[in-house]
């Protein structure tokens, strides 16, 4: 947070989300039944919108400050994580390989967050004004509002792909979730 206005900047916002993601990873590992299902659904949603917003807003801005190699490495990590997350989403929590693949996702996500926090974010903070970092936080919130709520690795990691494909895919995801919620409520 900036001390002048109390407004959150983009780096603080993303680090806060990293903490939420870590907590959800732990909850999925330690819970069972409906609680585990809900924690996994929230993890899928948060990772999908978080990565989409980073790809649209943060990584392009960080290229000048952190360099292409750093940003390209983060994009590869995100692409790998999206593929794993999609695999887990498709197989379901009861699949025999879920635990093994979830452990791989956890390692990938935690390593990725650590790399962002140690390399990309400090460079971005150093090379970007406080006012721009606050504006970027608002842009990330907007990008997350229209982002898909589940992984779509076939969309890639390019910001233009996210801008063009993100809103229609997000609508599809939200309709799919609403239909699933409706079915569950009527089956109970």
mmCIF file of C-alpha atoms in Angstrom:
data_model
loop_
_atom_site.group_PDB
_atom_site.id
_atom_site.type_symbol
_atom_site.label_atom_id
_atom_site.label_comp_id
_atom_site.label_asym_id
_atom_site.label_seq_id
_atom_site.Cartn_x
_atom_site.Cartn_y
_atom_site.Cartn_z
ATOM 1 C CA UNK A 1 0.000 0.000 0.000
ATOM 2 C CA UNK A 2 1.158 3.476 -0.632
ATOM 3 C CA UNK A 3 1.461 5.579 2.469
ATOM 4 C CA UNK A 4 0.127 8.764 0.879
ATOM 5 C CA UNK A 5 -3.305 7.574 -0.213
ATOM 6 C CA UNK A 6 -3.743 4.130 1.290
ATOM 7 C CA UNK A 7 -4.472 2.831 -2.219
ATOM 8 C CA UNK A 8 -3.150 -0.592 -3.080
ATOM 9 C CA UNK A 9 -0.676 -0.837 -5.915
ATOM 10 C CA UNK A 10 -0.544 -3.705 -8.401
ATOM 11 C CA UNK A 11 2.354 -5.464 -6.719
ATOM 12 C CA UNK A 12 0.677 -5.445 -3.307
ATOM 13 C CA UNK A 13 -2.547 -6.665 -4.949
ATOM 14 C CA UNK A 14 -0.781 -9.573 -6.668
ATOM 15 C CA UNK A 15 1.234 -10.562 -3.610
ATOM 16 C CA UNK A 16 -2.027 -10.612 -1.649
ATOM 17 C CA UNK A 17 -3.494 -12.912 -4.285
ATOM 18 C CA UNK A 18 -0.413 -15.118 -4.054
ATOM 19 C CA UNK A 19 -1.168 -15.499 -0.339
ATOM 20 C CA UNK A 20 -4.787 -16.436 -1.123
ATOM 21 C CA UNK A 21 -3.584 -18.990 -3.676
ATOM 22 C CA UNK A 22 -1.160 -20.516 -1.160
ATOM 23 C CA UNK A 23 -3.963 -20.798 1.401
ATOM 24 C CA UNK A 24 -6.269 -22.455 -1.157
ATOM 25 C CA UNK A 25 -3.555 -24.923 -2.180
ATOM 26 C CA UNK A 26 -3.170 -25.899 1.483
ATOM 27 C CA UNK A 27 -6.937 -26.140 1.953
ATOM 28 C CA UNK A 28 -7.357 -28.439 -1.053
ATOM 29 C CA UNK A 29 -4.612 -30.689 0.325
ATOM 30 C CA UNK A 30 -5.993 -30.808 3.864
ATOM 31 C CA UNK A 31 -9.755 -30.943 3.325
ATOM 32 C CA UNK A 32 -12.218 -33.525 2.079
ATOM 33 C CA UNK A 33 -15.680 -33.764 0.596
ATOM 34 C CA UNK A 34 -17.626 -30.628 -0.203
ATOM 35 C CA UNK A 35 -15.089 -28.331 1.501
ATOM 36 C CA UNK A 36 -12.322 -29.683 -0.748
ATOM 37 C CA UNK A 37 -14.502 -29.355 -3.829
ATOM 38 C CA UNK A 38 -15.308 -25.723 -2.990
ATOM 39 C CA UNK A 39 -11.662 -24.902 -2.222
ATOM 40 C CA UNK A 40 -10.561 -26.429 -5.535
ATOM 41 C CA UNK A 41 -13.247 -24.523 -7.456
ATOM 42 C CA UNK A 42 -12.117 -21.264 -5.842
ATOM 43 C CA UNK A 43 -8.462 -22.107 -6.571
ATOM 44 C CA UNK A 44 -9.264 -22.763 -10.243
ATOM 45 C CA UNK A 45 -11.189 -19.479 -10.494
ATOM 46 C CA UNK A 46 -8.521 -17.409 -8.730
ATOM 47 C CA UNK A 47 -5.618 -18.870 -10.707
ATOM 48 C CA UNK A 48 -7.450 -18.395 -14.010
ATOM 49 C CA UNK A 49 -8.330 -14.735 -13.443
ATOM 50 C CA UNK A 50 -5.008 -13.920 -11.744
ATOM 51 C CA UNK A 51 -2.869 -15.287 -14.564
ATOM 52 C CA UNK A 52 -5.045 -13.753 -17.265
ATOM 53 C CA UNK A 53 -4.733 -10.305 -15.673
ATOM 54 C CA UNK A 54 -0.975 -10.687 -15.221
ATOM 55 C CA UNK A 55 -0.617 -11.625 -18.886
ATOM 56 C CA UNK A 56 -2.623 -8.587 -20.013
ATOM 57 C CA UNK A 57 -1.342 -5.919 -17.637
ATOM 58 C CA UNK A 58 1.685 -6.825 -15.549
ATOM 59 C CA UNK A 59 3.998 -8.793 -17.814
ATOM 60 C CA UNK A 60 3.847 -6.337 -20.735
ATOM 61 C CA UNK A 61 4.619 -3.467 -18.334
ATOM 62 C CA UNK A 62 7.464 -5.414 -16.706
ATOM 63 C CA UNK A 63 9.299 -6.118 -19.975
ATOM 64 C CA UNK A 64 11.094 -2.750 -19.920
ATOM 65 C CA UNK A 65 12.107 -3.066 -16.285
ATOM 66 C CA UNK A 66 12.689 -6.808 -15.758
ATOM 67 C CA UNK A 67 13.663 -7.741 -19.314
ATOM 68 C CA UNK A 68 12.345 -10.158 -21.896
ATOM 69 C CA UNK A 69 14.074 -13.209 -20.414
ATOM 70 C CA UNK A 70 12.412 -12.757 -17.010
ATOM 71 C CA UNK A 71 8.958 -12.099 -18.450
ATOM 72 C CA UNK A 72 9.203 -14.898 -21.012
ATOM 73 C CA UNK A 73 10.159 -17.343 -18.241
ATOM 74 C CA UNK A 74 7.112 -16.265 -16.185
ATOM 75 C CA UNK A 75 4.856 -16.704 -19.234
ATOM 76 C CA UNK A 76 6.196 -20.229 -19.811
ATOM 77 C CA UNK A 77 5.559 -21.053 -16.156
ATOM 78 C CA UNK A 78 2.007 -19.724 -16.437
ATOM 79 C CA UNK A 79 1.374 -21.720 -19.575
ATOM 80 C CA UNK A 80 2.632 -24.905 -17.878
ATOM 81 C CA UNK A 81 0.473 -24.203 -14.815
ATOM 82 C CA UNK A 82 -2.609 -23.579 -16.989
ATOM 83 C CA UNK A 83 -2.078 -26.936 -18.673
ATOM 84 C CA UNK A 84 -1.783 -28.709 -15.307
ATOM 85 C CA UNK A 85 -4.775 -26.856 -13.874
ATOM 86 C CA UNK A 86 -6.885 -27.717 -16.901
ATOM 87 C CA UNK A 87 -5.846 -31.370 -16.610
ATOM 88 C CA UNK A 88 -6.862 -31.414 -12.935
ATOM 89 C CA UNK A 89 -10.134 -29.613 -13.671
ATOM 90 C CA UNK A 90 -11.024 -32.099 -16.389
ATOM 91 C CA UNK A 91 -10.051 -35.221 -14.392
ATOM 92 C CA UNK A 92 -11.833 -34.225 -11.178
ATOM 93 C CA UNK A 93 -10.819 -34.541 -7.551
ATOM 94 C CA UNK A 94 -11.592 -38.263 -7.325
ATOM 95 C CA UNK A 95 -9.346 -39.320 -10.204
ATOM 96 C CA UNK A 96 -6.536 -41.716 -9.231
ATOM 97 C CA UNK A 97 -3.814 -39.358 -10.509
ATOM 98 C CA UNK A 98 -5.274 -36.207 -8.943
ATOM 99 C CA UNK A 99 -2.960 -36.143 -5.907
ATOM 100 C CA UNK A 100 0.203 -36.581 -7.956
ATOM 101 C CA UNK A 101 -0.787 -33.996 -10.541
ATOM 102 C CA UNK A 102 -1.987 -31.601 -7.816
ATOM 103 C CA UNK A 103 1.431 -31.842 -6.132
ATOM 104 C CA UNK A 104 3.019 -30.898 -9.467
ATOM 105 C CA UNK A 105 0.649 -27.931 -9.799
ATOM 106 C CA UNK A 106 1.405 -26.788 -6.269
ATOM 107 C CA UNK A 107 5.152 -26.867 -6.909
ATOM 108 C CA UNK A 108 4.759 -25.033 -10.226
ATOM 109 C CA UNK A 109 2.488 -22.339 -8.791
ATOM 110 C CA UNK A 110 4.605 -21.717 -5.683
ATOM 111 C CA UNK A 111 7.818 -21.562 -7.725
ATOM 112 C CA UNK A 112 6.186 -19.172 -10.190
ATOM 113 C CA UNK A 113 4.924 -16.861 -7.432
ATOM 114 C CA UNK A 114 8.338 -16.853 -5.780
ATOM 115 C CA UNK A 115 10.044 -15.969 -9.061
ATOM 116 C CA UNK A 116 7.623 -13.111 -9.677
ATOM 117 C CA UNK A 117 8.109 -11.770 -6.160
ATOM 118 C CA UNK A 118 11.910 -12.029 -6.305
ATOM 119 C CA UNK A 119 12.658 -10.943 -9.873
ATOM 120 C CA UNK A 120 9.797 -9.384 -11.809
ATOM 121 C CA UNK A 121 7.989 -7.388 -9.101
ATOM 122 C CA UNK A 122 11.084 -5.664 -7.642
ATOM 123 C CA UNK A 123 12.183 -4.597 -11.129
ATOM 124 C CA UNK A 124 8.678 -3.320 -11.915
ATOM 125 C CA UNK A 125 8.504 -1.406 -8.609
ATOM 126 C CA UNK A 126 11.928 0.152 -9.227
ATOM 127 C CA UNK A 127 11.156 1.226 -12.795
ATOM 128 C CA UNK A 128 7.527 2.334 -12.430
ATOM 129 C CA UNK A 129 6.070 5.303 -10.601
ATOM 130 C CA UNK A 130 3.840 4.737 -7.572
ATOM 131 C CA UNK A 131 0.945 6.387 -9.391
ATOM 132 C CA UNK A 132 1.260 4.065 -12.379
ATOM 133 C CA UNK A 133 1.465 1.016 -10.083
ATOM 134 C CA UNK A 134 -1.823 2.118 -8.465
ATOM 135 C CA UNK A 135 -3.425 2.589 -11.888
ATOM 136 C CA UNK A 136 -2.212 -0.871 -12.879
ATOM 137 C CA UNK A 137 -3.985 -2.336 -9.829
ATOM 138 C CA UNK A 138 -7.245 -0.897 -11.146
ATOM 139 C CA UNK A 139 -6.524 -2.281 -14.597
ATOM 140 C CA UNK A 140 -5.827 -5.726 -13.106
ATOM 141 C CA UNK A 141 -9.168 -5.638 -11.259
ATOM 142 C CA UNK A 142 -10.973 -4.780 -14.509
ATOM 143 C CA UNK A 143 -9.103 -7.508 -16.422
ATOM 144 C CA UNK A 144 -10.018 -10.029 -13.708
ATOM 145 C CA UNK A 145 -13.692 -9.036 -13.899
ATOM 146 C CA UNK A 146 -13.840 -10.049 -17.562
ATOM 147 C CA UNK A 147 -11.344 -12.927 -17.421
ATOM 148 C CA UNK A 148 -12.255 -16.581 -17.918
ATOM 149 C CA UNK A 149 -12.884 -18.387 -14.647
ATOM 150 C CA UNK A 150 -11.203 -21.621 -15.606
ATOM 151 C CA UNK A 151 -7.971 -22.407 -17.440
ATOM 152 C CA UNK A 152 -7.886 -22.310 -21.227
ATOM 153 C CA UNK A 153 -4.316 -23.283 -22.141
ATOM 154 C CA UNK A 154 -5.154 -23.342 -25.837
ATOM 155 C CA UNK A 155 -5.580 -19.554 -25.657
ATOM 156 C CA UNK A 156 -1.872 -19.093 -24.961
ATOM 157 C CA UNK A 157 -0.310 -16.307 -22.937
ATOM 158 C CA UNK A 158 -0.252 -13.408 -25.387
ATOM 159 C CA UNK A 159 -2.035 -10.279 -24.049
ATOM 160 C CA UNK A 160 -3.916 -9.763 -27.330
ATOM 161 C CA UNK A 161 -5.287 -13.320 -27.194
ATOM 162 C CA UNK A 162 -6.533 -12.638 -23.665
ATOM 163 C CA UNK A 163 -8.188 -9.391 -24.728
ATOM 164 C CA UNK A 164 -9.897 -10.909 -27.766
ATOM 165 C CA UNK A 165 -10.777 -14.356 -26.434
ATOM 166 C CA UNK A 166 -11.098 -13.569 -22.725
ATOM 167 C CA UNK A 167 -14.540 -11.923 -22.542
ATOM 168 C CA UNK A 168 -16.427 -14.454 -24.723
ATOM 169 C CA UNK A 169 -14.739 -17.375 -22.959
ATOM 170 C CA UNK A 170 -15.485 -15.763 -19.570
ATOM 171 C CA UNK A 171 -19.169 -15.540 -20.480
ATOM 172 C CA UNK A 172 -19.128 -19.204 -21.484
ATOM 173 C CA UNK A 173 -17.422 -20.116 -18.186
ATOM 174 C CA UNK A 174 -19.955 -18.123 -16.151
ATOM 175 C CA UNK A 175 -22.926 -19.689 -17.982
ATOM 176 C CA UNK A 176 -21.408 -23.128 -17.478
ATOM 177 C CA UNK A 177 -20.982 -22.425 -13.748
ATOM 178 C CA UNK A 178 -24.548 -21.094 -13.433
ATOM 179 C CA UNK A 179 -25.991 -24.168 -15.170
ATOM 180 C CA UNK A 180 -23.910 -26.433 -12.927
ATOM 181 C CA UNK A 181 -25.081 -24.551 -9.826
ATOM 182 C CA UNK A 182 -28.681 -24.793 -10.986
ATOM 183 C CA UNK A 183 -28.368 -28.533 -11.618
ATOM 184 C CA UNK A 184 -26.804 -29.143 -8.211
ATOM 185 C CA UNK A 185 -29.505 -27.128 -6.461
ATOM 186 C CA UNK A 186 -32.269 -29.036 -8.262
ATOM 187 C CA UNK A 187 -30.680 -32.453 -7.759
ATOM 188 C CA UNK A 188 -30.459 -31.951 -4.004
#
